[in-house]
């Protein structure tokens, strides 16, 4: 699998090794700013586990590794919307071209299954109701457009070469080991340090927050019991806006409301995502961690693991932070 040193990928690896000790796992990961080989420390000594430091865009390396595996699971991606707004090129390179390299190598080698980890953001902003797997893809950010581009390539390999591909479209995920730039780990680590929690615009954009353990189990269910050629949504079914996330984090840490700070809105900010998960549920999967509990446990994890995240909030992290976050009156976002 690729991208296994990242947030969701490392949870998937830890779960797979615990639940399926008969499987061997090879992780290919470039260790970008978001990847951290220490996320895999709990399995580092397991004989059936191997870590390879490298890029999914490296055709020669991918060809060599894929000849040894039966199943490919692709987590590797540039994954942060705000970074995609600033510099989309690397998103196209890894998320689209990298997926093509994996597909092409898998096609040549022959294999049992290829699972592409995608996102509910490919459906784009939806005002009402929920997105189902057959709905059109209407991505609106460079990140979601890159993920949709990858999906279209996966579809092309399915239709053209009959490849046994499965795609999962997960909703906003949170939990331990998440790089502190997405809203939940950023707000938790800022609040621990009594720093402001930057809420985009009026803070009313809604997401469906899913605990990483539930997301990884959902991917495993789709991989092992899903039908080749099908796509599966993965989500909890909640609807929480940015102000509410700030309130939950502040309450869990017993910090004052005054830490909430409204900042300039994200360009083209998608207002709402919501997915229908009946298809994955029909395979027996259910999300188990409600947001209030998951968030409390995640806050406890970040408090207990400062040695994991403090080194990440330095240098380039703050350069990006300063470029990305602007006061509310620094000019309106361009029309979306
Ligand atoms: P992440 O940013 O934490 O991790 C990405 C991993 O991919 C890192 O370990 C990084 O080093 C690796 N990587 C990046 N470019 C690479 C390359 N060219 N070659 C090899 N490895 C590379 O991301 P995440 O949050 O764990 O997301 C994993 C996947 O799930 C992504 O495909 C993402 O689009 C998708 N997803 C994420 C969320 C979410 O809320 N985080 C929700 C739905 C779907
Ligand atoms: P994010 O965690 O970046 O995930 P995504 O954009 O992939 O959904 O953002 C989740 C929501 O939180 C989104 O509506 C934007 C908002 N947000 C903030 O208000 N402040 C922040 O600092 C961040 C990172 C996000």
mmCIF file of N, CA, C and O in Angstrom, residues 233-302:
data_model
loop_
_atom_site.group_PDB
_atom_site.id
_atom_site.type_symbol
_atom_site.label_atom_id
_atom_site.label_comp_id
_atom_site.label_asym_id
_atom_site.label_seq_id
_atom_site.Cartn_x
_atom_site.Cartn_y
_atom_site.Cartn_z
ATOM 1 N N UNK A 233 -19.232 5.108 -0.466
ATOM 2 C CA UNK A 233 -19.103 6.256 0.439
ATOM 3 C C UNK A 233 -18.813 5.768 1.863
ATOM 4 O O UNK A 233 -19.320 4.717 2.276
ATOM 5 N N UNK A 234 -18.030 6.563 2.602
ATOM 6 C CA UNK A 234 -17.745 6.262 4.013
ATOM 7 C C UNK A 234 -17.959 7.563 4.789
ATOM 8 O O UNK A 234 -17.291 8.569 4.499
ATOM 9 N N UNK A 235 -18.888 7.551 5.738
ATOM 10 C CA UNK A 235 -19.129 8.765 6.524
ATOM 11 C C UNK A 235 -19.854 8.403 7.800
ATOM 12 O O UNK A 235 -20.344 7.274 7.948
ATOM 13 N N UNK A 236 -19.919 9.359 8.733
ATOM 14 C CA UNK A 236 -20.615 9.086 10.001
ATOM 15 C C UNK A 236 -22.098 9.426 9.899
ATOM 16 O O UNK A 236 -22.945 8.771 10.479
ATOM 17 N N UNK A 237 -22.391 10.517 9.173
ATOM 18 C CA UNK A 237 -23.783 10.942 9.060
ATOM 19 C C UNK A 237 -24.074 12.191 9.877
ATOM 20 O O UNK A 237 -25.233 12.565 10.052
ATOM 21 N N UNK A 238 -23.038 12.857 10.365
ATOM 22 C CA UNK A 238 -23.241 14.070 11.149
ATOM 23 C C UNK A 238 -23.113 15.326 10.292
ATOM 24 O O UNK A 238 -22.788 15.258 9.103
ATOM 25 N N UNK A 239 -23.404 16.458 10.890
ATOM 26 C CA UNK A 239 -23.269 17.751 10.200
ATOM 27 C C UNK A 239 -22.831 18.773 11.233
ATOM 28 O O UNK A 239 -23.623 19.179 12.078
ATOM 29 N N UNK A 240 -21.553 19.153 11.185
ATOM 30 C CA UNK A 240 -20.994 20.028 12.219
ATOM 31 C C UNK A 240 -20.276 21.180 11.535
ATOM 32 O O UNK A 240 -19.491 20.954 10.603
ATOM 33 N N UNK A 241 -20.525 22.395 11.993
ATOM 34 C CA UNK A 241 -19.843 23.519 11.340
ATOM 35 C C UNK A 241 -18.581 23.940 12.115
ATOM 36 O O UNK A 241 -18.290 23.414 13.192
ATOM 37 N N UNK A 242 -17.853 24.887 11.555
ATOM 38 C CA UNK A 242 -16.565 25.290 12.123
ATOM 39 C C UNK A 242 -16.686 25.890 13.520
ATOM 40 O O UNK A 242 -15.852 25.632 14.392
ATOM 41 N N UNK A 243 -17.749 26.675 13.727
ATOM 42 C CA UNK A 243 -17.953 27.274 15.063
ATOM 43 C C UNK A 243 -18.186 26.175 16.096
ATOM 44 O O UNK A 243 -17.691 26.241 17.224
ATOM 45 N N UNK A 244 -18.964 25.152 15.685
ATOM 46 C CA UNK A 244 -19.261 24.060 16.627
ATOM 47 C C UNK A 244 -18.000 23.251 16.952
ATOM 48 O O UNK A 244 -17.810 22.817 18.095
ATOM 49 N N UNK A 245 -17.135 23.058 15.951
ATOM 50 C CA UNK A 245 -15.871 22.345 16.233
ATOM 51 C C UNK A 245 -15.061 23.148 17.255
ATOM 52 O O UNK A 245 -14.528 22.595 18.225
ATOM 53 N N UNK A 246 -14.989 24.454 17.055
ATOM 54 C CA UNK A 246 -14.256 25.299 18.015
ATOM 55 C C UNK A 246 -14.864 25.156 19.412
ATOM 56 O O UNK A 246 -14.135 24.976 20.405
ATOM 57 N N UNK A 247 -16.201 25.192 19.505
ATOM 58 C CA UNK A 247 -16.857 25.073 20.821
ATOM 59 C C UNK A 247 -16.527 23.738 21.479
ATOM 60 O O UNK A 247 -16.241 23.681 22.682
ATOM 61 N N UNK A 248 -16.584 22.649 20.702
ATOM 62 C CA UNK A 248 -16.317 21.324 21.270
ATOM 63 C C UNK A 248 -14.880 21.228 21.783
ATOM 64 O O UNK A 248 -14.621 20.684 22.856
ATOM 65 N N UNK A 249 -13.944 21.762 20.998
ATOM 66 C CA UNK A 249 -12.529 21.691 21.390
ATOM 67 C C UNK A 249 -12.298 22.528 22.651
ATOM 68 O O UNK A 249 -11.650 22.074 23.608
ATOM 69 N N UNK A 250 -12.852 23.732 22.660
ATOM 70 C CA UNK A 250 -12.644 24.609 23.822
ATOM 71 C C UNK A 250 -13.262 23.994 25.082
ATOM 72 O O UNK A 250 -12.659 24.026 26.158
ATOM 73 N N UNK A 251 -14.446 23.377 24.918
ATOM 74 C CA UNK A 251 -15.095 22.752 26.083
ATOM 75 C C UNK A 251 -14.260 21.575 26.586
ATOM 76 O O UNK A 251 -14.058 21.421 27.793
ATOM 77 N N UNK A 252 -13.734 20.768 25.640
ATOM 78 C CA UNK A 252 -12.963 19.585 26.065
ATOM 79 C C UNK A 252 -11.689 19.983 26.793
ATOM 80 O O UNK A 252 -11.185 19.243 27.639
ATOM 81 N N UNK A 253 -11.158 21.162 26.464
ATOM 82 C CA UNK A 253 -9.899 21.601 27.096
ATOM 83 C C UNK A 253 -10.126 22.642 28.189
ATOM 84 O O UNK A 253 -9.169 23.148 28.774
ATOM 85 N N UNK A 254 -11.410 22.957 28.429
ATOM 86 C CA UNK A 254 -11.758 23.964 29.420
ATOM 87 C C UNK A 254 -11.027 25.290 29.153
ATOM 88 O O UNK A 254 -10.408 25.879 30.045
ATOM 89 N N UNK A 255 -11.105 25.739 27.895
ATOM 90 C CA UNK A 255 -10.457 26.992 27.476
ATOM 91 C C UNK A 255 -11.537 28.029 27.154
ATOM 92 O O UNK A 255 -12.673 27.675 26.824
ATOM 93 N N UNK A 256 -11.195 29.322 27.208
ATOM 94 C CA UNK A 256 -12.216 30.361 27.038
ATOM 95 C C UNK A 256 -12.655 30.562 25.583
ATOM 96 O O UNK A 256 -11.866 30.351 24.654
ATOM 97 N N UNK A 257 -13.892 31.016 25.443
ATOM 98 C CA UNK A 257 -14.494 31.349 24.147
ATOM 99 C C UNK A 257 -13.686 32.396 23.377
ATOM 100 O O UNK A 257 -13.726 32.461 22.150
ATOM 101 N N UNK A 258 -12.961 33.222 24.143
ATOM 102 C CA UNK A 258 -12.219 34.325 23.523
ATOM 103 C C UNK A 258 -11.114 33.821 22.590
ATOM 104 O O UNK A 258 -10.552 34.603 21.824
ATOM 105 N N UNK A 259 -10.812 32.526 22.604
ATOM 106 C CA UNK A 259 -9.799 32.002 21.674
ATOM 107 C C UNK A 259 -10.349 31.871 20.249
ATOM 108 O O UNK A 259 -9.595 31.695 19.304
ATOM 109 N N UNK A 260 -11.682 31.937 20.112
ATOM 110 C CA UNK A 260 -12.255 31.849 18.753
ATOM 111 C C UNK A 260 -11.941 33.117 17.983
ATOM 112 O O UNK A 260 -12.189 34.229 18.466
ATOM 113 N N UNK A 261 -11.400 32.942 16.764
ATOM 114 C CA UNK A 261 -11.054 34.125 15.964
ATOM 115 C C UNK A 261 -11.521 33.898 14.526
ATOM 116 O O UNK A 261 -11.058 32.948 13.867
ATOM 117 N N UNK A 262 -12.444 34.733 14.060
ATOM 118 C CA UNK A 262 -12.887 34.587 12.666
ATOM 119 C C UNK A 262 -11.832 35.203 11.748
ATOM 120 O O UNK A 262 -11.353 36.308 12.002
ATOM 121 N N UNK A 263 -11.448 34.462 10.707
ATOM 122 C CA UNK A 263 -10.421 34.942 9.767
ATOM 123 C C UNK A 263 -11.006 34.928 8.357
ATOM 124 O O UNK A 263 -12.119 34.431 8.133
ATOM 125 N N UNK A 264 -10.227 35.446 7.408
ATOM 126 C CA UNK A 264 -10.698 35.529 6.021
ATOM 127 C C UNK A 264 -11.100 34.140 5.525
ATOM 128 O O UNK A 264 -10.411 33.155 5.784
ATOM 129 N N UNK A 265 -12.200 34.079 4.807
ATOM 130 C CA UNK A 265 -12.735 32.792 4.350
ATOM 131 C C UNK A 265 -11.797 32.150 3.324
ATOM 132 O O UNK A 265 -11.027 32.836 2.640
ATOM 133 N N UNK A 266 -11.891 30.835 3.219
ATOM 134 C CA UNK A 266 -11.154 30.080 2.198
ATOM 135 C C UNK A 266 -11.715 30.423 0.821
ATOM 136 O O UNK A 266 -12.933 30.586 0.665
ATOM 137 N N UNK A 267 -10.857 30.504 -0.183
ATOM 138 C CA UNK A 267 -11.328 30.748 -1.551
ATOM 139 C C UNK A 267 -12.211 29.582 -1.998
ATOM 140 O O UNK A 267 -11.843 28.411 -1.811
ATOM 141 N N UNK A 268 -13.359 29.903 -2.578
ATOM 142 C CA UNK A 268 -14.241 28.850 -3.115
ATOM 143 C C UNK A 268 -14.704 27.848 -2.076
ATOM 144 O O UNK A 268 -15.011 26.697 -2.413
ATOM 145 N N UNK A 269 -14.755 28.248 -0.815
ATOM 146 C CA UNK A 269 -15.075 27.353 0.308
ATOM 147 C C UNK A 269 -16.350 26.541 0.063
ATOM 148 O O UNK A 269 -17.435 27.109 -0.030
ATOM 149 N N UNK A 270 -16.222 25.218 -0.016
ATOM 150 C CA UNK A 270 -17.407 24.357 -0.146
ATOM 151 C C UNK A 270 -18.217 24.453 1.144
ATOM 152 O O UNK A 270 -17.682 24.261 2.240
ATOM 153 N N UNK A 271 -19.507 24.708 1.011
ATOM 154 C CA UNK A 271 -20.344 24.967 2.183
ATOM 155 C C UNK A 271 -20.770 23.690 2.906
ATOM 156 O O UNK A 271 -21.012 23.690 4.106
ATOM 157 N N UNK A 272 -20.938 22.629 2.150
ATOM 158 C CA UNK A 272 -21.487 21.424 2.798
ATOM 159 C C UNK A 272 -21.147 20.173 2.008
ATOM 160 O O UNK A 272 -21.240 20.181 0.770
ATOM 161 N N UNK A 273 -20.739 19.113 2.719
ATOM 162 C CA UNK A 273 -20.653 17.773 2.137
ATOM 163 C C UNK A 273 -21.514 16.858 2.999
ATOM 164 O O UNK A 273 -21.544 17.020 4.228
ATOM 165 N N UNK A 274 -22.161 15.884 2.365
ATOM 166 C CA UNK A 274 -22.929 14.878 3.115
ATOM 167 C C UNK A 274 -23.077 13.657 2.209
ATOM 168 O O UNK A 274 -23.416 13.816 1.037
ATOM 169 N N UNK A 275 -22.784 12.486 2.748
ATOM 170 C CA UNK A 275 -22.850 11.283 1.905
ATOM 171 C C UNK A 275 -23.851 10.268 2.438
ATOM 172 O O UNK A 275 -24.063 10.155 3.648
ATOM 173 N N UNK A 276 -24.442 9.526 1.516
ATOM 174 C CA UNK A 276 -25.304 8.397 1.843
ATOM 175 C C UNK A 276 -24.397 7.161 1.931
ATOM 176 O O UNK A 276 -23.713 6.826 0.961
ATOM 177 N N UNK A 277 -24.399 6.488 3.088
ATOM 178 C CA UNK A 277 -23.466 5.363 3.274
ATOM 179 C C UNK A 277 -24.178 4.001 3.261
ATOM 180 O O UNK A 277 -23.611 3.000 3.704
ATOM 181 N N UNK A 278 -25.428 3.975 2.736
ATOM 182 C CA UNK A 278 -26.206 2.718 2.769
ATOM 183 C C UNK A 278 -25.466 1.573 2.072
ATOM 184 O O UNK A 278 -25.544 0.416 2.502
ATOM 185 N N UNK A 279 -24.724 1.905 1.019
ATOM 186 C CA UNK A 279 -24.079 0.836 0.238
ATOM 187 C C UNK A 279 -23.002 0.126 1.076
ATOM 188 O O UNK A 279 -22.946 -1.104 1.105
ATOM 189 N N UNK A 280 -22.176 0.888 1.767
ATOM 190 C CA UNK A 280 -21.149 0.263 2.606
ATOM 191 C C UNK A 280 -21.793 -0.412 3.813
ATOM 192 O O UNK A 280 -21.372 -1.492 4.235
ATOM 193 N N UNK A 281 -22.838 0.202 4.357
ATOM 194 C CA UNK A 281 -23.551 -0.409 5.488
ATOM 195 C C UNK A 281 -24.138 -1.762 5.093
ATOM 196 O O UNK A 281 -24.230 -2.671 5.926
ATOM 197 N N UNK A 282 -24.535 -1.913 3.820
ATOM 198 C CA UNK A 282 -25.120 -3.192 3.392
ATOM 199 C C UNK A 282 -24.072 -4.312 3.431
ATOM 200 O O UNK A 282 -24.406 -5.492 3.386
ATOM 201 N N UNK A 283 -22.792 -3.938 3.540
ATOM 202 C CA UNK A 283 -21.732 -4.950 3.675
ATOM 203 C C UNK A 283 -21.431 -5.246 5.152
ATOM 204 O O UNK A 283 -20.508 -5.979 5.471
ATOM 205 N N UNK A 284 -22.199 -4.616 6.057
ATOM 206 C CA UNK A 284 -22.030 -4.910 7.480
ATOM 207 C C UNK A 284 -21.247 -3.856 8.252
ATOM 208 O O UNK A 284 -21.133 -3.931 9.474
ATOM 209 N N UNK A 285 -20.717 -2.848 7.555
ATOM 210 C CA UNK A 285 -19.945 -1.811 8.252
ATOM 211 C C UNK A 285 -20.870 -0.791 8.919
ATOM 212 O O UNK A 285 -21.929 -0.455 8.369
ATOM 213 N N UNK A 286 -20.474 -0.313 10.105
ATOM 214 C CA UNK A 286 -21.179 0.790 10.779
ATOM 215 C C UNK A 286 -20.125 1.679 11.432
ATOM 216 O O UNK A 286 -19.198 1.164 12.043
ATOM 217 N N UNK A 287 -20.287 2.997 11.394
ATOM 218 C CA UNK A 287 -19.390 3.831 12.187
ATOM 219 C C UNK A 287 -19.742 3.667 13.662
ATOM 220 O O UNK A 287 -20.919 3.531 14.003
ATOM 221 N N UNK A 288 -18.739 3.683 14.531
ATOM 222 C CA UNK A 288 -18.992 3.393 15.945
ATOM 223 C C UNK A 288 -18.675 4.547 16.878
ATOM 224 O O UNK A 288 -19.051 4.516 18.037
ATOM 225 N N UNK A 289 -17.955 5.557 16.376
ATOM 226 C CA UNK A 289 -17.460 6.593 17.302
ATOM 227 C C UNK A 289 -18.190 7.914 17.060
ATOM 228 O O UNK A 289 -17.934 8.610 16.067
ATOM 229 N N UNK A 290 -19.108 8.294 17.975
ATOM 230 C CA UNK A 290 -19.762 9.597 17.817
ATOM 231 C C UNK A 290 -18.758 10.732 18.026
ATOM 232 O O UNK A 290 -17.762 10.573 18.751
ATOM 233 N N UNK A 291 -19.042 11.877 17.389
ATOM 234 C CA UNK A 291 -18.069 12.988 17.389
ATOM 235 C C UNK A 291 -17.688 13.450 18.799
ATOM 236 O O UNK A 291 -16.517 13.678 19.077
ATOM 237 N N UNK A 292 -18.677 13.579 19.692
ATOM 238 C CA UNK A 292 -18.360 14.125 21.029
ATOM 239 C C UNK A 292 -17.322 13.236 21.718
ATOM 240 O O UNK A 292 -16.340 13.719 22.271
ATOM 241 N N UNK A 293 -17.547 11.901 21.680
ATOM 242 C CA UNK A 293 -16.594 10.975 22.330
ATOM 243 C C UNK A 293 -15.266 10.969 21.578
ATOM 244 O O UNK A 293 -14.198 11.083 22.172
ATOM 245 N N UNK A 294 -15.339 10.847 20.243
ATOM 246 C CA UNK A 294 -14.111 10.785 19.454
ATOM 247 C C UNK A 294 -13.262 12.029 19.653
ATOM 248 O O UNK A 294 -12.037 11.965 19.740
ATOM 249 N N UNK A 295 -13.933 13.169 19.747
ATOM 250 C CA UNK A 295 -13.191 14.417 19.918
ATOM 251 C C UNK A 295 -12.542 14.494 21.302
ATOM 252 O O UNK A 295 -11.381 14.892 21.429
ATOM 253 N N UNK A 296 -13.285 14.071 22.335
ATOM 254 C CA UNK A 296 -12.703 14.047 23.690
ATOM 255 C C UNK A 296 -11.470 13.144 23.722
ATOM 256 O O UNK A 296 -10.424 13.498 24.270
ATOM 257 N N UNK A 297 -11.580 11.962 23.086
ATOM 258 C CA UNK A 297 -10.451 11.022 23.092
ATOM 259 C C UNK A 297 -9.280 11.573 22.274
ATOM 260 O O UNK A 297 -8.120 11.375 22.615
ATOM 261 N N UNK A 298 -9.619 12.276 21.199
ATOM 262 C CA UNK A 298 -8.560 12.851 20.354
ATOM 263 C C UNK A 298 -7.843 13.969 21.112
ATOM 264 O O UNK A 298 -6.611 14.077 21.068
ATOM 265 N N UNK A 299 -8.614 14.783 21.830
ATOM 266 C CA UNK A 299 -8.004 15.832 22.662
ATOM 267 C C UNK A 299 -7.064 15.188 23.676
ATOM 268 O O UNK A 299 -5.914 15.621 23.856
ATOM 269 N N UNK A 300 -7.510 14.101 24.305
ATOM 270 C CA UNK A 300 -6.668 13.419 25.305
ATOM 271 C C UNK A 300 -5.392 12.895 24.644
ATOM 272 O O UNK A 300 -4.301 12.976 25.216
ATOM 273 N N UNK A 301 -5.518 12.382 23.407
ATOM 274 C CA UNK A 301 -4.329 11.849 22.710
ATOM 275 C C UNK A 301 -3.323 12.976 22.422
ATOM 276 O O UNK A 301 -2.127 12.813 22.672
ATOM 277 N N UNK A 302 -3.814 14.117 21.955
ATOM 278 C CA UNK A 302 -2.881 15.222 21.641
ATOM 279 C C UNK A 302 -2.242 15.767 22.930
ATOM 280 O O UNK A 302 -1.075 16.162 22.927
#
